[in-house]
């Protein structure tokens, strides 16, 4: 099972977490410019493609993070 989240929401959440521990520079906008991985981790197509090399589609379930929150 794979859960995907709105890419900007996911990046902002990661930024907040890193800021809490002093690991992220300046504002969210600054961080997006300086740390491309913030949005890179949201390139779900690239990440899912790796799994598809090992698992057929019928063995994978992709769910939206927001849907799980509304109806677990």
mmCIF file of N, CA and C in Angstrom:
data_model
loop_
_atom_site.group_PDB
_atom_site.id
_atom_site.type_symbol
_atom_site.label_atom_id
_atom_site.label_comp_id
_atom_site.label_asym_id
_atom_site.label_seq_id
_atom_site.Cartn_x
_atom_site.Cartn_y
_atom_site.Cartn_z
ATOM 1 N N UNK A 1 0.840 -1.166 0.000
ATOM 2 C CA UNK A 1 0.000 0.000 0.000
ATOM 3 C C UNK A 1 0.884 1.228 0.000
ATOM 4 N N UNK A 2 0.518 2.155 -0.848
ATOM 5 C CA UNK A 2 1.251 3.413 -0.970
ATOM 6 C C UNK A 2 0.264 4.544 -0.734
ATOM 7 N N UNK A 3 0.650 5.493 0.106
ATOM 8 C CA UNK A 3 -0.187 6.677 0.271
ATOM 9 C C UNK A 3 0.548 7.865 -0.337
ATOM 10 N N UNK A 4 -0.180 8.657 -1.078
ATOM 11 C CA UNK A 4 0.390 9.862 -1.675
ATOM 12 C C UNK A 4 -0.358 11.068 -1.120
ATOM 13 N N UNK A 5 0.354 12.153 -1.049
ATOM 14 C CA UNK A 5 -0.182 13.372 -0.458
ATOM 15 C C UNK A 5 0.006 14.509 -1.441
ATOM 16 N N UNK A 6 -0.793 15.541 -1.305
ATOM 17 C CA UNK A 6 -0.593 16.729 -2.125
ATOM 18 C C UNK A 6 0.882 17.116 -2.015
ATOM 19 N N UNK A 7 1.576 17.263 -3.141
ATOM 20 C CA UNK A 7 3.024 17.509 -3.104
ATOM 21 C C UNK A 7 3.424 18.741 -2.293
ATOM 22 N N UNK A 8 2.669 19.809 -2.399
ATOM 23 C CA UNK A 8 3.019 21.019 -1.653
ATOM 24 C C UNK A 8 2.775 20.812 -0.164
ATOM 25 N N UNK A 9 1.667 20.177 0.191
ATOM 26 C CA UNK A 9 1.400 19.885 1.606
ATOM 27 C C UNK A 9 2.491 18.993 2.197
ATOM 28 N N UNK A 10 2.919 18.007 1.423
ATOM 29 C CA UNK A 10 3.965 17.098 1.904
ATOM 30 C C UNK A 10 5.275 17.853 2.090
ATOM 31 N N UNK A 11 5.620 18.702 1.117
ATOM 32 C CA UNK A 11 6.861 19.472 1.210
ATOM 33 C C UNK A 11 6.819 20.435 2.400
ATOM 34 N N UNK A 12 5.692 21.097 2.601
ATOM 35 C CA UNK A 12 5.558 22.038 3.710
ATOM 36 C C UNK A 12 5.676 21.306 5.044
ATOM 37 N N UNK A 13 5.063 20.155 5.159
ATOM 38 C CA UNK A 13 5.153 19.365 6.375
ATOM 39 C C UNK A 13 6.599 18.958 6.656
ATOM 40 N N UNK A 14 7.318 18.551 5.618
ATOM 41 C CA UNK A 14 8.727 18.181 5.779
ATOM 42 C C UNK A 14 9.559 19.385 6.211
ATOM 43 N N UNK A 15 9.252 20.543 5.614
ATOM 44 C CA UNK A 15 9.958 21.767 5.968
ATOM 45 C C UNK A 15 9.714 22.121 7.435
ATOM 46 N N UNK A 16 8.456 22.063 7.868
ATOM 47 C CA UNK A 16 8.141 22.362 9.267
ATOM 48 C C UNK A 16 8.901 21.437 10.216
ATOM 49 N N UNK A 17 8.931 20.165 9.884
ATOM 50 C CA UNK A 17 9.627 19.184 10.714
ATOM 51 C C UNK A 17 11.123 19.524 10.794
ATOM 52 N N UNK A 18 11.730 19.797 9.645
ATOM 53 C CA UNK A 18 13.163 20.112 9.610
ATOM 54 C C UNK A 18 13.459 21.434 10.321
ATOM 55 N N UNK A 19 12.583 22.415 10.170
ATOM 56 C CA UNK A 19 12.769 23.708 10.846
ATOM 57 C C UNK A 19 12.754 23.530 12.370
ATOM 58 N N UNK A 20 11.899 22.648 12.834
ATOM 59 C CA UNK A 20 11.793 22.402 14.271
ATOM 60 C C UNK A 20 13.148 21.990 14.856
ATOM 61 N N UNK A 21 13.955 21.302 14.060
ATOM 62 C CA UNK A 21 15.254 20.821 14.519
ATOM 63 C C UNK A 21 16.418 21.642 13.957
ATOM 64 N N UNK A 22 16.103 22.806 13.358
ATOM 65 C CA UNK A 22 17.143 23.692 12.842
ATOM 66 C C UNK A 22 17.868 23.159 11.628
ATOM 67 N N UNK A 23 17.219 22.298 10.853
ATOM 68 C CA UNK A 23 17.870 21.661 9.708
ATOM 69 C C UNK A 23 17.515 22.283 8.369
ATOM 70 N N UNK A 24 16.680 23.311 8.358
ATOM 71 C CA UNK A 24 16.197 23.857 7.090
ATOM 72 C C UNK A 24 16.405 25.366 7.089
ATOM 73 N N UNK A 25 16.861 25.898 5.958
ATOM 74 C CA UNK A 25 17.140 27.330 5.882
ATOM 75 C C UNK A 25 15.870 28.173 5.740
ATOM 76 N N UNK A 26 15.899 29.361 6.341
ATOM 77 C CA UNK A 26 14.922 30.421 6.117
ATOM 78 C C UNK A 26 13.466 30.043 5.969
ATOM 79 N N UNK A 27 12.821 30.751 5.064
ATOM 80 C CA UNK A 27 11.395 30.553 4.818
ATOM 81 C C UNK A 27 11.156 29.309 3.966
ATOM 82 N N UNK A 28 9.900 28.932 3.861
ATOM 83 C CA UNK A 28 9.531 27.795 3.022
ATOM 84 C C UNK A 28 9.944 28.055 1.572
ATOM 85 N N UNK A 29 9.717 29.273 1.100
ATOM 86 C CA UNK A 29 10.100 29.637 -0.274
ATOM 87 C C UNK A 29 11.601 29.513 -0.466
ATOM 88 N N UNK A 30 12.379 30.003 0.495
ATOM 89 C CA UNK A 30 13.837 29.872 0.420
ATOM 90 C C UNK A 30 14.248 28.406 0.384
ATOM 91 N N UNK A 31 13.620 27.618 1.228
ATOM 92 C CA UNK A 31 13.957 26.194 1.294
ATOM 93 C C UNK A 31 13.652 25.500 -0.030
ATOM 94 N N UNK A 32 12.536 25.840 -0.664
ATOM 95 C CA UNK A 32 12.209 25.228 -1.955
ATOM 96 C C UNK A 32 13.284 25.534 -2.993
ATOM 97 N N UNK A 33 13.836 26.733 -2.933
ATOM 98 C CA UNK A 33 14.891 27.110 -3.890
ATOM 99 C C UNK A 33 16.211 26.398 -3.581
ATOM 100 N N UNK A 34 16.498 26.240 -2.302
ATOM 101 C CA UNK A 34 17.802 25.719 -1.888
ATOM 102 C C UNK A 34 17.855 24.210 -1.694
ATOM 103 N N UNK A 35 16.687 23.597 -1.473
ATOM 104 C CA UNK A 35 16.648 22.159 -1.177
ATOM 105 C C UNK A 35 15.653 21.492 -2.127
ATOM 106 N N UNK A 36 16.083 21.161 -3.336
ATOM 107 C CA UNK A 36 15.158 20.596 -4.330
ATOM 108 C C UNK A 36 14.515 19.279 -3.895
ATOM 109 N N UNK A 37 15.120 18.585 -2.940
ATOM 110 C CA UNK A 37 14.542 17.325 -2.468
ATOM 111 C C UNK A 37 13.174 17.520 -1.816
ATOM 112 N N UNK A 38 12.902 18.727 -1.334
ATOM 113 C CA UNK A 38 11.600 18.977 -0.712
ATOM 114 C C UNK A 38 10.465 18.616 -1.659
ATOM 115 N N UNK A 39 10.589 19.012 -2.910
ATOM 116 C CA UNK A 39 9.568 18.637 -3.892
ATOM 117 C C UNK A 39 9.930 17.343 -4.612
ATOM 118 N N UNK A 40 11.206 17.027 -4.659
ATOM 119 C CA UNK A 40 11.637 15.806 -5.330
ATOM 120 C C UNK A 40 11.028 14.558 -4.733
ATOM 121 N N UNK A 41 10.819 14.570 -3.422
ATOM 122 C CA UNK A 41 10.213 13.409 -2.764
ATOM 123 C C UNK A 41 8.745 13.240 -3.150
ATOM 124 N N UNK A 42 8.173 14.259 -3.762
ATOM 125 C CA UNK A 42 6.767 14.187 -4.173
ATOM 126 C C UNK A 42 6.603 13.775 -5.636
ATOM 127 N N UNK A 43 7.651 13.368 -6.257
ATOM 128 C CA UNK A 43 7.553 12.877 -7.641
ATOM 129 C C UNK A 43 7.152 11.403 -7.577
ATOM 130 N N UNK A 44 5.878 11.208 -7.282
ATOM 131 C CA UNK A 44 5.375 9.863 -7.004
ATOM 132 C C UNK A 44 5.499 8.931 -8.201
ATOM 133 N N UNK A 45 5.353 9.460 -9.392
ATOM 134 C CA UNK A 45 5.465 8.613 -10.580
ATOM 135 C C UNK A 45 6.818 7.924 -10.655
ATOM 136 N N UNK A 46 7.869 8.668 -10.390
ATOM 137 C CA UNK A 46 9.218 8.102 -10.423
ATOM 138 C C UNK A 46 9.384 7.043 -9.342
ATOM 139 N N UNK A 47 8.865 7.333 -8.164
ATOM 140 C CA UNK A 47 9.020 6.392 -7.063
ATOM 141 C C UNK A 47 8.202 5.119 -7.288
ATOM 142 N N UNK A 48 6.974 5.283 -7.765
ATOM 143 C CA UNK A 48 6.124 4.112 -8.010
ATOM 144 C C UNK A 48 6.678 3.247 -9.135
ATOM 145 N N UNK A 49 7.312 3.872 -10.085
ATOM 146 C CA UNK A 49 7.882 3.111 -11.209
ATOM 147 C C UNK A 49 8.915 2.094 -10.704
ATOM 148 N N UNK A 50 9.668 2.455 -9.683
ATOM 149 C CA UNK A 50 10.652 1.527 -9.109
ATOM 150 C C UNK A 50 9.971 0.288 -8.535
ATOM 151 N N UNK A 51 8.859 0.501 -7.847
ATOM 152 C CA UNK A 51 8.125 -0.628 -7.275
ATOM 153 C C UNK A 51 7.524 -1.506 -8.360
ATOM 154 N N UNK A 52 7.068 -0.889 -9.433
ATOM 155 C CA UNK A 52 6.436 -1.648 -10.512
ATOM 156 C C UNK A 52 7.413 -2.594 -11.193
ATOM 157 N N UNK A 53 8.690 -2.366 -11.013
ATOM 158 C CA UNK A 53 9.679 -3.288 -11.560
ATOM 159 C C UNK A 53 9.652 -4.630 -10.806
ATOM 160 N N UNK A 54 9.162 -4.612 -9.570
ATOM 161 C CA UNK A 54 9.174 -5.804 -8.736
ATOM 162 C C UNK A 54 7.790 -6.361 -8.417
ATOM 163 N N UNK A 55 6.785 -5.503 -8.473
ATOM 164 C CA UNK A 55 5.429 -5.904 -8.104
ATOM 165 C C UNK A 55 4.457 -5.587 -9.226
ATOM 166 N N UNK A 56 3.596 -6.538 -9.601
ATOM 167 C CA UNK A 56 2.580 -6.237 -10.606
ATOM 168 C C UNK A 56 1.540 -5.258 -10.044
ATOM 169 N N UNK A 57 0.867 -4.552 -10.922
ATOM 170 C CA UNK A 57 -0.085 -3.508 -10.523
ATOM 171 C C UNK A 57 -1.166 -4.047 -9.588
ATOM 172 N N UNK A 58 -1.607 -5.275 -9.800
ATOM 173 C CA UNK A 58 -2.690 -5.801 -8.952
ATOM 174 C C UNK A 58 -2.244 -6.049 -7.509
ATOM 175 N N UNK A 59 -0.939 -6.012 -7.251
ATOM 176 C CA UNK A 59 -0.445 -6.181 -5.886
ATOM 177 C C UNK A 59 -0.151 -4.843 -5.204
ATOM 178 N N UNK A 60 -0.434 -3.760 -5.897
ATOM 179 C CA UNK A 60 -0.182 -2.438 -5.337
ATOM 180 C C UNK A 60 -1.507 -1.696 -5.161
ATOM 181 N N UNK A 61 -1.602 -0.983 -4.056
ATOM 182 C CA UNK A 61 -2.768 -0.133 -3.831
ATOM 183 C C UNK A 61 -2.259 1.266 -3.519
ATOM 184 N N UNK A 62 -2.683 2.244 -4.313
ATOM 185 C CA UNK A 62 -2.290 3.635 -4.108
ATOM 186 C C UNK A 62 -3.495 4.373 -3.549
ATOM 187 N N UNK A 63 -3.301 5.020 -2.414
ATOM 188 C CA UNK A 63 -4.392 5.746 -1.757
ATOM 189 C C UNK A 63 -3.962 7.188 -1.509
ATOM 190 N N UNK A 64 -4.936 8.070 -1.471
ATOM 191 C CA UNK A 64 -4.666 9.468 -1.166
ATOM 192 C C UNK A 64 -4.634 9.660 0.350
ATOM 193 N N UNK A 65 -3.661 10.351 0.819
ATOM 194 C CA UNK A 65 -3.481 10.608 2.244
ATOM 195 C C UNK A 65 -4.737 11.248 2.847
ATOM 196 N N UNK A 66 -5.294 12.234 2.168
ATOM 197 C CA UNK A 66 -6.489 12.920 2.674
ATOM 198 C C UNK A 66 -7.676 11.974 2.789
ATOM 199 N N UNK A 67 -7.816 11.060 1.849
ATOM 200 C CA UNK A 67 -8.927 10.098 1.908
ATOM 201 C C UNK A 67 -8.778 9.184 3.116
ATOM 202 N N UNK A 68 -7.581 8.772 3.416
ATOM 203 C CA UNK A 68 -7.359 7.915 4.583
ATOM 204 C C UNK A 68 -7.690 8.650 5.872
ATOM 205 N N UNK A 69 -7.381 9.936 5.905
ATOM 206 C CA UNK A 69 -7.702 10.713 7.083
ATOM 207 C C UNK A 69 -9.190 10.869 7.293
ATOM 208 N N UNK A 70 -9.928 10.968 6.191
ATOM 209 C CA UNK A 70 -11.378 11.142 6.273
ATOM 210 C C UNK A 70 -12.099 9.844 6.587
ATOM 211 N N UNK A 71 -11.582 8.739 6.030
ATOM 212 C CA UNK A 71 -12.264 7.452 6.187
ATOM 213 C C UNK A 71 -11.240 6.320 6.289
ATOM 214 N N UNK A 72 -10.622 6.167 7.469
ATOM 215 C CA UNK A 72 -9.572 5.145 7.607
ATOM 216 C C UNK A 72 -10.127 3.744 7.428
#
